[in-house]
Short mmCIF file of C-alpha atoms and ligand atoms in Angstrom, two decimals:
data_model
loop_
_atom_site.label_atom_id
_atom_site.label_comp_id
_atom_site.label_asym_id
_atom_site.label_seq_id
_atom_site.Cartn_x
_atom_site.Cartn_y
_atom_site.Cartn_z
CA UNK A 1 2.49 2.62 -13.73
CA UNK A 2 -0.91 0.74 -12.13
CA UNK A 3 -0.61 -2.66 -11.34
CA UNK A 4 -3.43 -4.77 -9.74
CA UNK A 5 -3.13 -8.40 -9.72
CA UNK A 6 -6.18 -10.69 -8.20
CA UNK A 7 -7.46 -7.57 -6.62
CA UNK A 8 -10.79 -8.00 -4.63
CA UNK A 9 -12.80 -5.57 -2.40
CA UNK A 10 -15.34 -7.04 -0.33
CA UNK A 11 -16.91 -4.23 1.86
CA UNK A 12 -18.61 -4.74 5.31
CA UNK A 13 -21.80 -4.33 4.36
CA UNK A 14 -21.37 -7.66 2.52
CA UNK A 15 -21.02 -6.11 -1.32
CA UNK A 16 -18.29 -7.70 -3.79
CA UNK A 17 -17.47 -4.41 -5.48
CA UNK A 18 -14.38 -5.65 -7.08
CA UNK A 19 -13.82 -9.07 -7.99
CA UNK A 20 -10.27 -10.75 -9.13
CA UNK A 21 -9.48 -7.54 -10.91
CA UNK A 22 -6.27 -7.89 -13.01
CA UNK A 23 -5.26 -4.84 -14.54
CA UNK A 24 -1.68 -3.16 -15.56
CA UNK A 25 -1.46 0.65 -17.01
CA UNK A 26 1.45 1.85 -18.33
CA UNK A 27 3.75 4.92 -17.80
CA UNK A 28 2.47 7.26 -20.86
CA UNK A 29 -0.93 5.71 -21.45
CA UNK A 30 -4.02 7.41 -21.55
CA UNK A 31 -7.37 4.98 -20.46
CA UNK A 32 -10.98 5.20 -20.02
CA UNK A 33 -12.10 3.65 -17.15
CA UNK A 34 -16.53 2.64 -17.70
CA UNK A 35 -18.91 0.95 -16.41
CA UNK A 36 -22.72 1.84 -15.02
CA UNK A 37 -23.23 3.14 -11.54
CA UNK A 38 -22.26 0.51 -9.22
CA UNK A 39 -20.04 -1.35 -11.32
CA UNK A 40 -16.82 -0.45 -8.98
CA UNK A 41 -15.57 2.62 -10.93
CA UNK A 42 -14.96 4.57 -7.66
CA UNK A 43 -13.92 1.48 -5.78
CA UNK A 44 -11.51 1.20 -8.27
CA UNK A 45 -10.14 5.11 -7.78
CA UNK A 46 -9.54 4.90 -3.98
CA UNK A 47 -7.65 1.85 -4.75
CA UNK A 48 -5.15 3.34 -6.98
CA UNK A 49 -5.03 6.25 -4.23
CA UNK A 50 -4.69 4.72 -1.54
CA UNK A 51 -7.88 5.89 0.63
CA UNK A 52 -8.47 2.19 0.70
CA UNK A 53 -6.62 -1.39 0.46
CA UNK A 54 -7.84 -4.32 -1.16
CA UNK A 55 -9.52 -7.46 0.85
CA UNK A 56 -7.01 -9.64 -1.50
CA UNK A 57 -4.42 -9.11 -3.99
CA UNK A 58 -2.16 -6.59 -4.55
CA UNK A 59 -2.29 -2.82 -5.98
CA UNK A 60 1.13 -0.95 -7.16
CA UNK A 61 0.80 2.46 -8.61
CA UNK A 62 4.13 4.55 -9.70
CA UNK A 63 6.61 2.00 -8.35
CA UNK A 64 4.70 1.87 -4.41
CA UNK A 65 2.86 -1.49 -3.03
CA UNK A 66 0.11 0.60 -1.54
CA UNK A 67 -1.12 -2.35 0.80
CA UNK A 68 2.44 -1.72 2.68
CA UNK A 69 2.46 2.43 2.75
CA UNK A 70 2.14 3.90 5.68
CA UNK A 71 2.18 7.41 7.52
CA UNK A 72 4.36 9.83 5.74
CA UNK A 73 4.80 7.47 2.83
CA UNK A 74 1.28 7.74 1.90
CA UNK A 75 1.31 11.45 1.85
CA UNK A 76 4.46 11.40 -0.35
CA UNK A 77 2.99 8.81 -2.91
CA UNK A 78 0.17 10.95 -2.88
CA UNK A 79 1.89 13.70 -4.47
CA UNK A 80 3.27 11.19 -7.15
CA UNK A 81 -0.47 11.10 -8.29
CA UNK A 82 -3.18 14.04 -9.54
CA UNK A 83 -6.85 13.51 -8.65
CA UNK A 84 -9.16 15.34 -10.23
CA UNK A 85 -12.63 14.72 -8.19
CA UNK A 86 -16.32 14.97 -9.66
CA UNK A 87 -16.93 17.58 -6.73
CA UNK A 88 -13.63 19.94 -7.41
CA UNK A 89 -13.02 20.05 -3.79
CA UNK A 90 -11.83 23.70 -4.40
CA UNK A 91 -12.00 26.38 -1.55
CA UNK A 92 -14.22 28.78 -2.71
CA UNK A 93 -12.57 31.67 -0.70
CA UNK A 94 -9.33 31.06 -2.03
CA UNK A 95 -8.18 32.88 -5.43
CA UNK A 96 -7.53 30.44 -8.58
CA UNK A 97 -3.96 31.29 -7.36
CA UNK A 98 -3.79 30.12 -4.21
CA UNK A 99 -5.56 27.03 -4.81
CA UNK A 100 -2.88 25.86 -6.63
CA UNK A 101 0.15 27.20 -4.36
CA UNK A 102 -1.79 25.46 -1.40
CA UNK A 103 -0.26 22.26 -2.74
CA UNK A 104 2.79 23.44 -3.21
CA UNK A 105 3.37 25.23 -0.03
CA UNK A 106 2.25 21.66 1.55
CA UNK A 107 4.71 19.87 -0.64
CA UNK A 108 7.91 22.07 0.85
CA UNK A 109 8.39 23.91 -2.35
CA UNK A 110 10.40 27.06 -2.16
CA UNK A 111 8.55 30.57 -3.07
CA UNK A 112 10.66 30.59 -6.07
CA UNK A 113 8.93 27.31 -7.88
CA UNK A 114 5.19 28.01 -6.40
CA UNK A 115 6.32 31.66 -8.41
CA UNK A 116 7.04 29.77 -11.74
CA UNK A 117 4.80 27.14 -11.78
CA UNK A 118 1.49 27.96 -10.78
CA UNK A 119 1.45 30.54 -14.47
CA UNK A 120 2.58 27.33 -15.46
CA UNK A 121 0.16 24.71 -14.92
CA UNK A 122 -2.89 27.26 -15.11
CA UNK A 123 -1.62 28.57 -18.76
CA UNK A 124 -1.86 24.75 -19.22
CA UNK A 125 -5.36 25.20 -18.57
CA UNK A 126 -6.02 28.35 -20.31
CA UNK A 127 -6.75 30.41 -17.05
CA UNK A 128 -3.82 32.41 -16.78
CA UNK A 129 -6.52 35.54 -16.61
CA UNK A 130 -8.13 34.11 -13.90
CA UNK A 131 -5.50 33.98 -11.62
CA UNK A 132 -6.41 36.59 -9.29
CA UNK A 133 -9.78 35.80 -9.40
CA UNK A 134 -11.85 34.20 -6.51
CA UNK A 135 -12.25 30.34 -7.30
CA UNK A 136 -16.43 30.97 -6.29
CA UNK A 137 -16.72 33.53 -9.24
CA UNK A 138 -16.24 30.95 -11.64
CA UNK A 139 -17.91 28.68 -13.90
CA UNK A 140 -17.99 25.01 -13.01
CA UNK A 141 -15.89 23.77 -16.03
CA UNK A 142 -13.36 27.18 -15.18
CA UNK A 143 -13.45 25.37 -11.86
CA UNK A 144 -12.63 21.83 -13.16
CA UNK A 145 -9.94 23.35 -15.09
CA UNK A 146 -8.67 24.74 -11.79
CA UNK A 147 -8.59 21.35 -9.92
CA UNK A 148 -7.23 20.06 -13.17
CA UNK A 149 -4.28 22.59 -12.64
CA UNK A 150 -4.29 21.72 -8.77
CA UNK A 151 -3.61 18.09 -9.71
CA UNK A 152 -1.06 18.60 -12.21
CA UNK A 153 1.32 21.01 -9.93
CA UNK A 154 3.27 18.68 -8.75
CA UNK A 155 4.10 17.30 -11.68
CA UNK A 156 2.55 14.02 -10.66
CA UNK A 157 2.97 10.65 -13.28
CA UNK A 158 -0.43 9.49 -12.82
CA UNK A 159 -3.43 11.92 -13.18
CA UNK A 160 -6.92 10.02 -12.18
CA UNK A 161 -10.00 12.32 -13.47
CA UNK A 162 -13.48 11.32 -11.71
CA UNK A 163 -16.67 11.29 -14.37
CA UNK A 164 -15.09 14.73 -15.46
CA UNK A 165 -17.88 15.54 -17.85
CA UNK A 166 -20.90 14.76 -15.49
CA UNK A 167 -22.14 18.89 -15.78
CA UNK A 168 -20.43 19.70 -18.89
CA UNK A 169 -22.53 20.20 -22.03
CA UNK A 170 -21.39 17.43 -24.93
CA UNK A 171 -19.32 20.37 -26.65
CA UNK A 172 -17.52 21.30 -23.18
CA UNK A 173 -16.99 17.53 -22.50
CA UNK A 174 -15.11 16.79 -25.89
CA UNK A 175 -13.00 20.03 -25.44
CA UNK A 176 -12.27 18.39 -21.86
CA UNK A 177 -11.31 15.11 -23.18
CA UNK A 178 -9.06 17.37 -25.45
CA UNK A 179 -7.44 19.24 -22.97
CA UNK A 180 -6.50 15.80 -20.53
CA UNK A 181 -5.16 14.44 -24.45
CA UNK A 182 -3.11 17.20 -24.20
CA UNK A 183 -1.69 16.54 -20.96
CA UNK A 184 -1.01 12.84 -21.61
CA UNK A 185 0.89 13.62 -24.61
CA UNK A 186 3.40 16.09 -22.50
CA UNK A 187 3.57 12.63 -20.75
CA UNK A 188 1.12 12.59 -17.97
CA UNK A 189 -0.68 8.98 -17.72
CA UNK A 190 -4.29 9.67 -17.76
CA UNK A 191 -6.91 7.47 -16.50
CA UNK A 192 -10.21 8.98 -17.22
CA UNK A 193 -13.14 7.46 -15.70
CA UNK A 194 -16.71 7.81 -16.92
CA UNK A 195 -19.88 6.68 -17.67
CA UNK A 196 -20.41 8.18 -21.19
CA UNK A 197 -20.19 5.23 -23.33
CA UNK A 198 -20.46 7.75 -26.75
CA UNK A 199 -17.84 9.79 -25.73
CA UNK A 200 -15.84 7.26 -25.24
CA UNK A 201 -16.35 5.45 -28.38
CA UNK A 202 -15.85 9.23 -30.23
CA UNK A 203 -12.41 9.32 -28.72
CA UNK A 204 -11.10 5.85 -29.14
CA UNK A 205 -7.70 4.20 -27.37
CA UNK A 206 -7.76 2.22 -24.67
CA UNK A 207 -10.64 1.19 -22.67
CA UNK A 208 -11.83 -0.56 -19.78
CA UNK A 209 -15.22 -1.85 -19.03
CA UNK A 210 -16.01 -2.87 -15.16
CA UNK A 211 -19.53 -4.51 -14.57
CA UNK A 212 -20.60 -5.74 -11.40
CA UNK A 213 -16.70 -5.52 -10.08
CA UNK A 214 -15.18 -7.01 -13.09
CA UNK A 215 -13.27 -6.07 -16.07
CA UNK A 216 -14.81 -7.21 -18.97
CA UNK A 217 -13.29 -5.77 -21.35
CA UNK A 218 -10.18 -3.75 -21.88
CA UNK A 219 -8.95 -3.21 -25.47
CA UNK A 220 -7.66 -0.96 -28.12
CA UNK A 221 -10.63 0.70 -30.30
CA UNK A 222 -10.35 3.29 -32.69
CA UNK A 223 -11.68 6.48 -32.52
CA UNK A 224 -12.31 9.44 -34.62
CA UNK A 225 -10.04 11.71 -33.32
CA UNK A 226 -7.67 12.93 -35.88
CA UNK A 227 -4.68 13.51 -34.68
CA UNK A 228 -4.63 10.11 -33.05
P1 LIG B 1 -19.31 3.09 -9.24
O1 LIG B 1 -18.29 4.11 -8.90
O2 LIG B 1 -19.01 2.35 -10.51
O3 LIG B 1 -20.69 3.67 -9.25
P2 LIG B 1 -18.72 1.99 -6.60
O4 LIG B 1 -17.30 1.57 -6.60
O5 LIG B 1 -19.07 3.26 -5.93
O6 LIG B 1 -19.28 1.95 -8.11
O7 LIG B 1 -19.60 0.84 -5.92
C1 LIG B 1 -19.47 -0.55 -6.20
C2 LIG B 1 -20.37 -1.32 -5.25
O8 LIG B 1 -19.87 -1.21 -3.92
C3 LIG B 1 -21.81 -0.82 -5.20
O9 LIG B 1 -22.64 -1.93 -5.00
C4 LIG B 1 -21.81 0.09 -4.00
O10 LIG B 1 -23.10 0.17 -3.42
C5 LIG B 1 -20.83 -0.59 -3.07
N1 LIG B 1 -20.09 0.35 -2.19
C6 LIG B 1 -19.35 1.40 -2.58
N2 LIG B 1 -18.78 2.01 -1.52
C7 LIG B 1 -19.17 1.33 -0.42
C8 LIG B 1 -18.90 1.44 0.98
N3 LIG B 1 -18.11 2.40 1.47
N4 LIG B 1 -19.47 0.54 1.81
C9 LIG B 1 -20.26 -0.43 1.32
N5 LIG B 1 -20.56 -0.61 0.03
C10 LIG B 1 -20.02 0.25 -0.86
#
């Protein structure tokens, strides 16, 4: 669950970027987060991580008050959430294997669960034939569908995707959308954000508008996905 009530972010250089933003996403939901360049998309995303607090107001995400976290608390909310960043942040070096085990080994899981779940999440992703394969060999939306698995292994209740279709062609980026559907219905909350207004409107459910740092809009639509 998200939770921000009269949030505001003024930075130091003197911008607004959000603005008494009141917002609430629930456990099981799946959102679209838009809004043009500047509007406070990414402001937005560090909130609900935690890289930053608010100037005002109050942000709770999967049962934490994030203004109040602090040393090791941060890193274990942190692994109640998945984030899924524009730039991968993948290392290269690493196989598609061990890029996912990396989290898990820094979580304290045991050999035996790293074993069983990294097939897991990257069948999930329809890599499982890439495991053993250096991450730098691979396309970019094999790549996204490796920090897609990253995010997911610990089996977080919040998955945050940044503009996930930015390099994908429109036929890659509807198979994406597909794929995080997918996710959310196994019971993942998904909060997808993006510029791609037609996308969005293809898709339908619920979705958020942010201009100039506030929401103005956040409602149901329907879409013309079928098996909605
Ligand atoms: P979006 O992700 O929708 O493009 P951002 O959240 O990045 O929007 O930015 C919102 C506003 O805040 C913009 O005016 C941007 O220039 C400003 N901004 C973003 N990050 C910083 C920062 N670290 N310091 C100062 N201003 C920032």
């Amino acid at each position: 669950m998200v939770e921000l009530k009269n949030v505001n972010v003024h930075y130091s250089s003197g911008v607004d970027a959000l603005v008494d933003v009141n917002l609430r996403i629930n456990d099981g939901e799946f959102v679209f987060i838009v809004g043009e360049s500047g509007a406070g998309k990414s402001t937005l995303m560090k909130l609900m991580m935690r890289e930053i607090v608010p100037s005002s107001g109050r942000v709770f995400v999967n049962g934490y008050n994030l203004a109040k976290l602090k040393g090791n608390k941060i890193a274990k909310f942190r692994r109640s959430i998945g984030v899924v960043f524009q730039e991968f942040r993948l290392i290269q070096d690493y196989t598609v294997y061990e890029n996912v085990a990396f989290v898990l080994r820094i979580a304290d899981q045991s050999m035996k669960y790293i074993r069983q779940r990294v097939p897991y999440v990257l069948n999930l992703v329809e890599l499982a034939n890439k495991a053993r394969n250096r991450t730098r060999e691979l396309s970019g939306g094999e790549q996204q569908r490796v920090a897609i698995a990253r995010a997911l292994a610990n089996d977080p209740g919040l998955l945050i995707v940044d503009e996930p279709t930015g390099n994908l062609d429109p036929k890659r980026s509807y198979e994406l959308v597909e794929l995080l559907k997918d996710i959310n219905r196994c019971g993942t909350t998904v909060v997808m954000i993006t510029h791609e207004h037609d996308l969005v409107r293809y898709f339908g459910g619920r979705i958020i508008n942010i201009e100039k740092g506030s929401v103005t809009f956040d409602e149901n639509i329907g879409g013309h996905d079928e098996d909605e």
